CSV table of C-alpha atoms in Angstrom, one decimal:
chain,number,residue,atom,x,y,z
W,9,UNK,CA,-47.9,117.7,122.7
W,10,UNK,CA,-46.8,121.1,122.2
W,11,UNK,CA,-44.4,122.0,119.3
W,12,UNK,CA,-42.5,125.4,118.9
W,13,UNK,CA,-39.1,127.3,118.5
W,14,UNK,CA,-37.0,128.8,120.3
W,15,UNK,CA,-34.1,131.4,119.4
W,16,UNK,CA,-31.3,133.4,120.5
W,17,UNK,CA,-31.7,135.8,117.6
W,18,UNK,CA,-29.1,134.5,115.6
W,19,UNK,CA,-27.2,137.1,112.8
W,20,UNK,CA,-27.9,135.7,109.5
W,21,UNK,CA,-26.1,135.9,106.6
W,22,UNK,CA,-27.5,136.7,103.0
W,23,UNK,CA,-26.7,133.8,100.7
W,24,UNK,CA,-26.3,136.0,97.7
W,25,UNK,CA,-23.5,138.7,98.9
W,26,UNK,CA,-22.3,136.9,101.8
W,27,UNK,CA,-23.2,139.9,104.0
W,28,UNK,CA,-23.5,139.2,107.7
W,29,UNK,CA,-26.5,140.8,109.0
W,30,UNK,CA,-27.1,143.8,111.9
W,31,UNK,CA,-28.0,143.2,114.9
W,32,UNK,CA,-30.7,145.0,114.8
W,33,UNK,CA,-31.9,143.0,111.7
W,34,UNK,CA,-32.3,140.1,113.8
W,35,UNK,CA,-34.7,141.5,116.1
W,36,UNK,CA,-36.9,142.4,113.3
W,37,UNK,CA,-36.3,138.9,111.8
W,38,UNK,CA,-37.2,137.2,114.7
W,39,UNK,CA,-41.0,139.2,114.7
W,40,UNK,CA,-41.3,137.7,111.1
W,41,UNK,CA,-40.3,134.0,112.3
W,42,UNK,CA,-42.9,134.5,115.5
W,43,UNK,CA,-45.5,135.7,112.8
W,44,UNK,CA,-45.3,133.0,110.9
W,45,UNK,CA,-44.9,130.4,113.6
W,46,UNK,CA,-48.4,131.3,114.5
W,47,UNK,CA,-49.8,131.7,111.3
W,48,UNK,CA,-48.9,127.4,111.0
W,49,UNK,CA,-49.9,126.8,113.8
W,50,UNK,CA,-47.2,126.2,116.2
W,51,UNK,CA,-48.2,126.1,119.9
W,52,UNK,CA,-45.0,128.2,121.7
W,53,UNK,CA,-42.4,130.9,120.6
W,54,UNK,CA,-39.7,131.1,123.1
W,55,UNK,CA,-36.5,133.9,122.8
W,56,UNK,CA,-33.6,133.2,124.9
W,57,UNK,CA,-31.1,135.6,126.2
W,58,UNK,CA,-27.4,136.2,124.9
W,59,UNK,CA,-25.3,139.2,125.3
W,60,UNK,CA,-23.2,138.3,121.8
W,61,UNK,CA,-22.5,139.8,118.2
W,62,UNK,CA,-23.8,136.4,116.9
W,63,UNK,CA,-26.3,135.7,119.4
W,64,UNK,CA,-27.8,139.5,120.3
W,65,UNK,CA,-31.5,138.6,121.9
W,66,UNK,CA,-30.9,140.2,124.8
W,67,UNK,CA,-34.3,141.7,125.8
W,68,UNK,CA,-36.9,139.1,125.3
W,69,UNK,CA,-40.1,140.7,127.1
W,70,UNK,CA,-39.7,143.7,124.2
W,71,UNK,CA,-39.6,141.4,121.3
W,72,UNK,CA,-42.2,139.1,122.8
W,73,UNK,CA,-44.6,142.3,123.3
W,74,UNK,CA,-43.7,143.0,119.9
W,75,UNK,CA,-44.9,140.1,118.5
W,76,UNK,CA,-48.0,139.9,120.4
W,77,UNK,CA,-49.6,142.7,118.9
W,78,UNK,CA,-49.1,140.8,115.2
W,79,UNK,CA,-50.1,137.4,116.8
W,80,UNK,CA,-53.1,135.2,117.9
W,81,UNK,CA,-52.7,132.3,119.4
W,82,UNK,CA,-49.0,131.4,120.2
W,83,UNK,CA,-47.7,131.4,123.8
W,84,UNK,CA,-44.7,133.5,124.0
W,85,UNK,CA,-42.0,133.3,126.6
W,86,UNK,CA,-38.5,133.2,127.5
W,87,UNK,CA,-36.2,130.4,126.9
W,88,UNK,CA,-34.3,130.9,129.2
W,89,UNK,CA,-34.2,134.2,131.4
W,90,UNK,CA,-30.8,134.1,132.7
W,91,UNK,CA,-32.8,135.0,136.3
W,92,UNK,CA,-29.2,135.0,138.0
W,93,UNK,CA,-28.1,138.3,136.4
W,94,UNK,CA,-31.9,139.7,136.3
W,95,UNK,CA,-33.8,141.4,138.4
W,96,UNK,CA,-36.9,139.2,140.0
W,97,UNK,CA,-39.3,142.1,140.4
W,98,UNK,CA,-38.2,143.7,137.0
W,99,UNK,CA,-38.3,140.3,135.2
W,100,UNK,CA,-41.5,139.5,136.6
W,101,UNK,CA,-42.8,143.2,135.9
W,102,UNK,CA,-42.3,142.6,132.0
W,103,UNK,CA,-44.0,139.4,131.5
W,104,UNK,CA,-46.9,140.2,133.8
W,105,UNK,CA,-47.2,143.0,130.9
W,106,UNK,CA,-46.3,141.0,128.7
W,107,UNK,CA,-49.0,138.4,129.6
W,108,UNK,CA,-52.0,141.4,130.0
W,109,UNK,CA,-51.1,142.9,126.0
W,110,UNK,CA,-51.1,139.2,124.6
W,111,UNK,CA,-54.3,138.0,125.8
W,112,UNK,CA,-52.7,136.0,128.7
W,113,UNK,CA,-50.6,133.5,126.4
W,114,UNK,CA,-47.1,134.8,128.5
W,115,UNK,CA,-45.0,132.6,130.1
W,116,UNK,CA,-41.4,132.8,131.9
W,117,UNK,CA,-38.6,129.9,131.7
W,118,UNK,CA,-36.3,130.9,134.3
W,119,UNK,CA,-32.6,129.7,134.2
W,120,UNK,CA,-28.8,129.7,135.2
W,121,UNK,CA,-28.0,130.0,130.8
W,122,UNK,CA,-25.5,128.1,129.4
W,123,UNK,CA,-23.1,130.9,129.1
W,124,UNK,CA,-21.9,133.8,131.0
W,125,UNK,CA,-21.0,136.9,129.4
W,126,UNK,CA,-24.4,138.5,131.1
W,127,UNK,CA,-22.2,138.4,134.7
W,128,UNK,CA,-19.5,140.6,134.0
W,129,UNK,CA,-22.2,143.1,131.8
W,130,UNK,CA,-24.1,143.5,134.6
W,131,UNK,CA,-21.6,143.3,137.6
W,132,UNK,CA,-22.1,139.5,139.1
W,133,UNK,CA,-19.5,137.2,141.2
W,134,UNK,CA,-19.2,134.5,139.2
W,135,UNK,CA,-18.6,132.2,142.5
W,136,UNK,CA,-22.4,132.8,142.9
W,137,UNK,CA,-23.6,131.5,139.9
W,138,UNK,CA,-25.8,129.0,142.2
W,139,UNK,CA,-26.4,131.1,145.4
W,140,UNK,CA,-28.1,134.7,142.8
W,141,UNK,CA,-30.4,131.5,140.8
W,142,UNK,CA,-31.9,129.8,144.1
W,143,UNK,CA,-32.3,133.3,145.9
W,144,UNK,CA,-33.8,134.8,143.1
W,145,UNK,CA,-36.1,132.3,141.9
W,146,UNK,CA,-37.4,131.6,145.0
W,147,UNK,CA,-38.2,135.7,145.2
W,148,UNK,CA,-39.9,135.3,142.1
W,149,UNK,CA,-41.4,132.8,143.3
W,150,UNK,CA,-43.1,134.7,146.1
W,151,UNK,CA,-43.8,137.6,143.6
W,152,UNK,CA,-45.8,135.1,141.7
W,153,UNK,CA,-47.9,133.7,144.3
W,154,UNK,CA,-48.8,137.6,145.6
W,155,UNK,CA,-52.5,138.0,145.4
W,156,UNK,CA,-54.2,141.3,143.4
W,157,UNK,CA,-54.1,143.8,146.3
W,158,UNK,CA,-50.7,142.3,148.0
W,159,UNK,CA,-47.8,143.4,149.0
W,160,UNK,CA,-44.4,141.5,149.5
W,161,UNK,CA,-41.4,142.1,152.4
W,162,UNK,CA,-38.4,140.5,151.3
W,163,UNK,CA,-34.9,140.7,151.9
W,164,UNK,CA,-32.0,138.6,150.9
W,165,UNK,CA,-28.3,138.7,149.9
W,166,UNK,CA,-28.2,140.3,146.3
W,167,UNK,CA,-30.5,142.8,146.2
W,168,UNK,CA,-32.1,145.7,147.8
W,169,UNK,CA,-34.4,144.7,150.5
W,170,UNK,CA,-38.3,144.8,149.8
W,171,UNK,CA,-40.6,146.7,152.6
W,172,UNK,CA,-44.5,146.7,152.1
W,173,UNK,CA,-43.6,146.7,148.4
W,174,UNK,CA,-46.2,146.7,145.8
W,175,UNK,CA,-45.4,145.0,142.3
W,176,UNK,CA,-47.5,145.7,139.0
W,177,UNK,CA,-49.2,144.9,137.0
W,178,UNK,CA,-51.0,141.2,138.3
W,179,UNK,CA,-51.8,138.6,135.1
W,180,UNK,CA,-55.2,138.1,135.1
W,181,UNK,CA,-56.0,134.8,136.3
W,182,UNK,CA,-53.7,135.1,139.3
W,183,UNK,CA,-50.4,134.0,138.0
W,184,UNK,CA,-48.1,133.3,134.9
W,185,UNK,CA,-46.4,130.2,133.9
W,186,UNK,CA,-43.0,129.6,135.4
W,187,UNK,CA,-40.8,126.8,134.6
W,188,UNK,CA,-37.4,126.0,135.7
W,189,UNK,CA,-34.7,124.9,132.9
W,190,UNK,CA,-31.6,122.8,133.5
W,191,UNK,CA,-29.6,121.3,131.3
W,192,UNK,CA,-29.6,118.2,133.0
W,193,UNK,CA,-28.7,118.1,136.6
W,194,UNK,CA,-30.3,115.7,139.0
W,195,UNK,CA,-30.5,118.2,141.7
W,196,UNK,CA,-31.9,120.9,139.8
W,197,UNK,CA,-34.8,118.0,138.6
W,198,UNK,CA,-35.3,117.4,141.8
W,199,UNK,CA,-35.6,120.9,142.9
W,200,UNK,CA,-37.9,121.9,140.0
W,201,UNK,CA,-39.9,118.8,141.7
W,202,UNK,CA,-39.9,119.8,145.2
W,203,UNK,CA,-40.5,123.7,144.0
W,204,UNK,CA,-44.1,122.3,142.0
W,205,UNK,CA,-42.2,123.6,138.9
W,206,UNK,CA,-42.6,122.5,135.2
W,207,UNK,CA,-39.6,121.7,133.9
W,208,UNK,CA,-37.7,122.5,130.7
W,209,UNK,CA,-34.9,120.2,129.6
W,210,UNK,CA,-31.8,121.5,127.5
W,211,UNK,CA,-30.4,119.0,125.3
W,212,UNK,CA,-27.7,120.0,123.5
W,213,UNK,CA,-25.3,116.7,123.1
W,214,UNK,CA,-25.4,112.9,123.8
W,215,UNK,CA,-28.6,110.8,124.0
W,216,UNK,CA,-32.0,112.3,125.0
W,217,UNK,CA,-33.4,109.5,126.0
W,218,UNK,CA,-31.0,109.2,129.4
W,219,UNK,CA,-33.0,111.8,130.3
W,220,UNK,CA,-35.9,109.9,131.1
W,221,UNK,CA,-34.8,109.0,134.9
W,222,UNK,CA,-34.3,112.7,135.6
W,223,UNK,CA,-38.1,113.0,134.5
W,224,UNK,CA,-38.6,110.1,137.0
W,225,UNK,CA,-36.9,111.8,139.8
W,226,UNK,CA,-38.4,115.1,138.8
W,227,UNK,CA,-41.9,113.6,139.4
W,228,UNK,CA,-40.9,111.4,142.1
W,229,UNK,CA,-40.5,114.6,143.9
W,230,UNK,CA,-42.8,116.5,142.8
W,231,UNK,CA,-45.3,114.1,144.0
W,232,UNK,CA,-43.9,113.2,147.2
W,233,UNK,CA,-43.9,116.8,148.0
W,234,UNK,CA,-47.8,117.1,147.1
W,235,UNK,CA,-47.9,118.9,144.5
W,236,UNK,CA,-50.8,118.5,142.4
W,237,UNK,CA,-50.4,116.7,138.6
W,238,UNK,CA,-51.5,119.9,136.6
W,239,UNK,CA,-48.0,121.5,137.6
W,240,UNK,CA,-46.3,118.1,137.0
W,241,UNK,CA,-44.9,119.0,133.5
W,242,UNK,CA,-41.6,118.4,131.5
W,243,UNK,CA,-40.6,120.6,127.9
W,244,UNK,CA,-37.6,119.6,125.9
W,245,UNK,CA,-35.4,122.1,123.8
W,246,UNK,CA,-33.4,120.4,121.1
W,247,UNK,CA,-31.4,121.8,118.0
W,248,UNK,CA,-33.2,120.6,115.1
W,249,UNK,CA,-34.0,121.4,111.0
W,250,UNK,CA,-36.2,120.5,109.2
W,251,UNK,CA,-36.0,120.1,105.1
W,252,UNK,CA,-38.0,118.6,102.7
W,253,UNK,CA,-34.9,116.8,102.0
W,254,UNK,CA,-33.7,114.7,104.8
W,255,UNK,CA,-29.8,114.3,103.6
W,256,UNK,CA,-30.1,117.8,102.1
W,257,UNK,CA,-31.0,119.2,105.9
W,258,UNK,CA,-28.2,117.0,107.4
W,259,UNK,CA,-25.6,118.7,104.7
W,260,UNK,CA,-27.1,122.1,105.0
W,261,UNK,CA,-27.5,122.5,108.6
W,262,UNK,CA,-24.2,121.2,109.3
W,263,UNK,CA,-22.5,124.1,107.8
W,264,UNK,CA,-24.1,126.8,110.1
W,265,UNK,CA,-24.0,124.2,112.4
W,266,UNK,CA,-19.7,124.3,112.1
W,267,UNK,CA,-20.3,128.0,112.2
W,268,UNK,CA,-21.5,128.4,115.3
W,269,UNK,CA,-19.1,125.4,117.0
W,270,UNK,CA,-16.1,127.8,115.1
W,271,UNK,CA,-17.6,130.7,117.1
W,272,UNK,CA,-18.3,129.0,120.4
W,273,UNK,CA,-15.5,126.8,120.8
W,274,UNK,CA,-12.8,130.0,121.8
W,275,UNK,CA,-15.0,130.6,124.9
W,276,UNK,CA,-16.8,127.8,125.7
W,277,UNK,CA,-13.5,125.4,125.4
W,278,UNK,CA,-15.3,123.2,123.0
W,279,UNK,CA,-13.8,122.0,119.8
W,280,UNK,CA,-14.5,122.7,116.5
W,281,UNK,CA,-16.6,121.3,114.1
W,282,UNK,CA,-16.6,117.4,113.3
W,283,UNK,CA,-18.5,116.2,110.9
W,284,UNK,CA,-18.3,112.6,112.8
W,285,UNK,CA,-19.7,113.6,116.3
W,286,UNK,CA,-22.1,116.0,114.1
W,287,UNK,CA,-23.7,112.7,112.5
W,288,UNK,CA,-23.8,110.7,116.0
W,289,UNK,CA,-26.3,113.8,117.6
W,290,UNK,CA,-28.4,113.5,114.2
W,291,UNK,CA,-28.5,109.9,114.1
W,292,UNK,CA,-32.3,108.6,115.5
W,293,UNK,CA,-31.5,108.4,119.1
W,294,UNK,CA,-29.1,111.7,119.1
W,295,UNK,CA,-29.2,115.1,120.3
W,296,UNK,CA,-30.3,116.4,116.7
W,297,UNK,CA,-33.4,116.5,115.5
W,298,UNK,CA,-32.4,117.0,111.7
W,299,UNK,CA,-34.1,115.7,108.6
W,300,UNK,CA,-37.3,115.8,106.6
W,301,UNK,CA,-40.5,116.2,108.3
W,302,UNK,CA,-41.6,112.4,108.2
W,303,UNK,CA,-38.3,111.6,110.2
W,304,UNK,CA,-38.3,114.9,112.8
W,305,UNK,CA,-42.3,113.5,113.5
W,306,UNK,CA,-41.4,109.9,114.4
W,307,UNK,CA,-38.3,110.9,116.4
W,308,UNK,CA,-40.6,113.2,118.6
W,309,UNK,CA,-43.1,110.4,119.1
W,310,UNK,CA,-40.2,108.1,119.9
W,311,UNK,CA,-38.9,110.7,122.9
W,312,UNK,CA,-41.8,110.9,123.9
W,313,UNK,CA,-42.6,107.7,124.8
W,314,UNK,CA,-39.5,107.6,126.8
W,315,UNK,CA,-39.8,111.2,128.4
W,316,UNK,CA,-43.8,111.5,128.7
W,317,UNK,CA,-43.5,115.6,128.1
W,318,UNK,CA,-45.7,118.0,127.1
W,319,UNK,CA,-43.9,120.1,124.9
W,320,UNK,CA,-40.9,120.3,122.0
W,321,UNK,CA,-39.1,123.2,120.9
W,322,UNK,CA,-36.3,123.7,118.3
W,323,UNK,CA,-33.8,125.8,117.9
W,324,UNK,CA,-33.3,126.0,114.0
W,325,UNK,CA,-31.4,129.6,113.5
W,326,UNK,CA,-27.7,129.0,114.1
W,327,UNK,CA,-24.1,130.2,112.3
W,328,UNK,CA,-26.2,132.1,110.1
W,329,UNK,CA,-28.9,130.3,108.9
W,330,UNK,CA,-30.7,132.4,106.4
W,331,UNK,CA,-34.0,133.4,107.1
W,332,UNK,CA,-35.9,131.8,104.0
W,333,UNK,CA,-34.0,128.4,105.2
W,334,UNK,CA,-35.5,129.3,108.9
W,335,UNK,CA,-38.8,130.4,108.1
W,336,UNK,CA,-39.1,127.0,105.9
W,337,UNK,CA,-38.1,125.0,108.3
W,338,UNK,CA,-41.0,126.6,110.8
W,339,UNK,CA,-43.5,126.2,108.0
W,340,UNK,CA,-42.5,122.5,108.0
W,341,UNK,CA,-42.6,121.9,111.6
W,342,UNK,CA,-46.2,123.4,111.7
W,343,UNK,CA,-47.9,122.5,108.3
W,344,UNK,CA,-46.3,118.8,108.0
W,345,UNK,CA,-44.7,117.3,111.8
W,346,UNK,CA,-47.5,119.1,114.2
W,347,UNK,CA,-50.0,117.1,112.2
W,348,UNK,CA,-48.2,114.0,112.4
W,349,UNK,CA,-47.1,113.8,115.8
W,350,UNK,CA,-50.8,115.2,116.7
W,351,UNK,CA,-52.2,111.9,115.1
W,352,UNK,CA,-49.8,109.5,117.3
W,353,UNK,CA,-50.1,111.3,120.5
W,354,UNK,CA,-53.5,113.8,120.1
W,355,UNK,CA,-53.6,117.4,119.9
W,356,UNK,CA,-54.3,118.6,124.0
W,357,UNK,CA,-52.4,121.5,125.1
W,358,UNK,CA,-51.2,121.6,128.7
W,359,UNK,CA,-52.5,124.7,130.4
């Protein structure tokens, strides 16, 4: 089982003046929480993309190249690319380098994202929020399968057309890992499936153990369609905390927790904070993975057994969550829950 993080870069707040942080701040804060996410020995870093004054990780491959020159082992990647608003060959491009400068521990999650300011900044229809995903992940795709010395002819709907075309740099070792996220939909599973695509599952509400038949019918298809069980993989990405206090993480993490539900819920149409719903997603079979390290451990041993995936990442830095609280909850996660789920399920990292 892999264990990790994953952030959108959240704007933290200093606890003793109440000052909101820059923007730029958290860049250079999420280069210290890599750093140290390696240093305990997490397994996978992941920066997702947002386009927000609360959220501003909007340039992943840069941050990620940053961090693998003060890094070892950790794979770093993106969680997710929001590949409908990208560029394929530019995306792919970036982590190729990015994969070449970090001693081949690169990878690319490639999604839809769970929000949408990225169309309007970069000039995408809406109304083909599906039809830009499947056309450009199956054109990166292609750009992933291309061989050292080939080139690639392409032409499709949303971009220019691609002639003889020669894309650089190649990862050693022929290609990088690609997995498709989804937060949950039983086509896309069985897409991922049919495509011989890992698959990353976004959890953000609810119970994630119902996920377990979409990791059926992801598999069902993959298998059906021949793909070989190396590429057969499922990652989960949960909001979690961990404290060495489990009722003082539930009561502290709620806070930023309200914060960011206070932010969100204009645009997204959600509603506010409540405390009630906030205590069913971090009760033992919710959404939540919140508490001290003993409990985080035993709930990720228990998904397990009804997921059977290969990897765990958190998203710990929301509503301005200060960045000692952040980087404890990462030394936690590595020093005192790897260990323990390790001993339940073993310590083999997928390839």
């Amino acid at each position: 089982m892999q264990l990790g993080i994953y952030s959108f870069g959240d704007v933290q707040r200093d606890p003793a003046t109440g000052r909101l942080g820059s923007t730029a701040e958290a860049q250079r804060n999420l280069l210290e929480a890599i750093r140290l996410a390696d240093q305990v020995g997490l397994d996978y870093f992941g920066i997702g993309e947002h386009h927000t004054r609360q959220m501003p990780a909007s340039a992943a491959a840069t941050v990620l190249a940053g961090a693998a020159t003060v890094t070892e082992r950790i794979r770093l990647g993106s969680s997710v690319t929001v590949l409908s608003t990208d560029d394929p060959v530019r995306v792919f491009q970036q982590f190729a380098t990015l994969h070449a400068i970090s001693g081949g521990r690169a990878e690319i999650t490639a999604g839809r994202g769970s929000s949408i300011e990225s169309f309007p900044l970069f000039g995408y229809a809406l109304e083909d929020y599906d039809a830009l995903y499947e056309e450009k992940l199956a054109l990166l795709m292609r750009l992933n399968d291309l061989g050292e010395d080939e080139t690639i002819s392409w032409q499709g709907r949303f971009r220019a057309p691609l002639t003889d075309a020669v894309v650089v740099p190649r990862p050693d070792g022929g290609r990088l890992p690609l997995w498709r996220a989804t937060g949950g939909s039983p086509s896309s599973s069985m897409r991922a499936g049919q495509q011989g695509l890992p698959i990353a599952y976004g959890i953000i509400g609810g119970q994630p153990a119902r996920f377990a038949g979409l990791a059926d019918l992801y598999r069902t298809a993959a298998r059906r369609a021949g793909h070989p069980e190396e590429n057969i993989k499922v990652a989960v990405a949960n909001l979690g905390f961990i404290h060495d206090d489990a009722a003082r993480a539930k009561d502290l993490w709620f806070t930023h927790w309200g914060n960011m539900m206070a932010a969100l819920a204009p645009t997204r149409g959600w509603r506010g904070p409540d405390r009630r719903a906030y205590d069913r997603d971090t009760a033992p079979d919710g959404a939540f993975f919140v508490g001290n390290p003993e409990e985080v451990a035993a709930r990720i041993v228990a998904l397990h057994r009804d997921l059977g995936h290969v990897r765990q990442i958190f998203q710990i830095d929301i509503g301005h969550l200060p960045q000692r609280d952040f980087l404890r909850s990462i030394e936690l996660l590595g020093t005192e829950v790897k260990p323990l789920v390790d001993a339940e399920l073993g310590t083999k990292v997928p390839a």
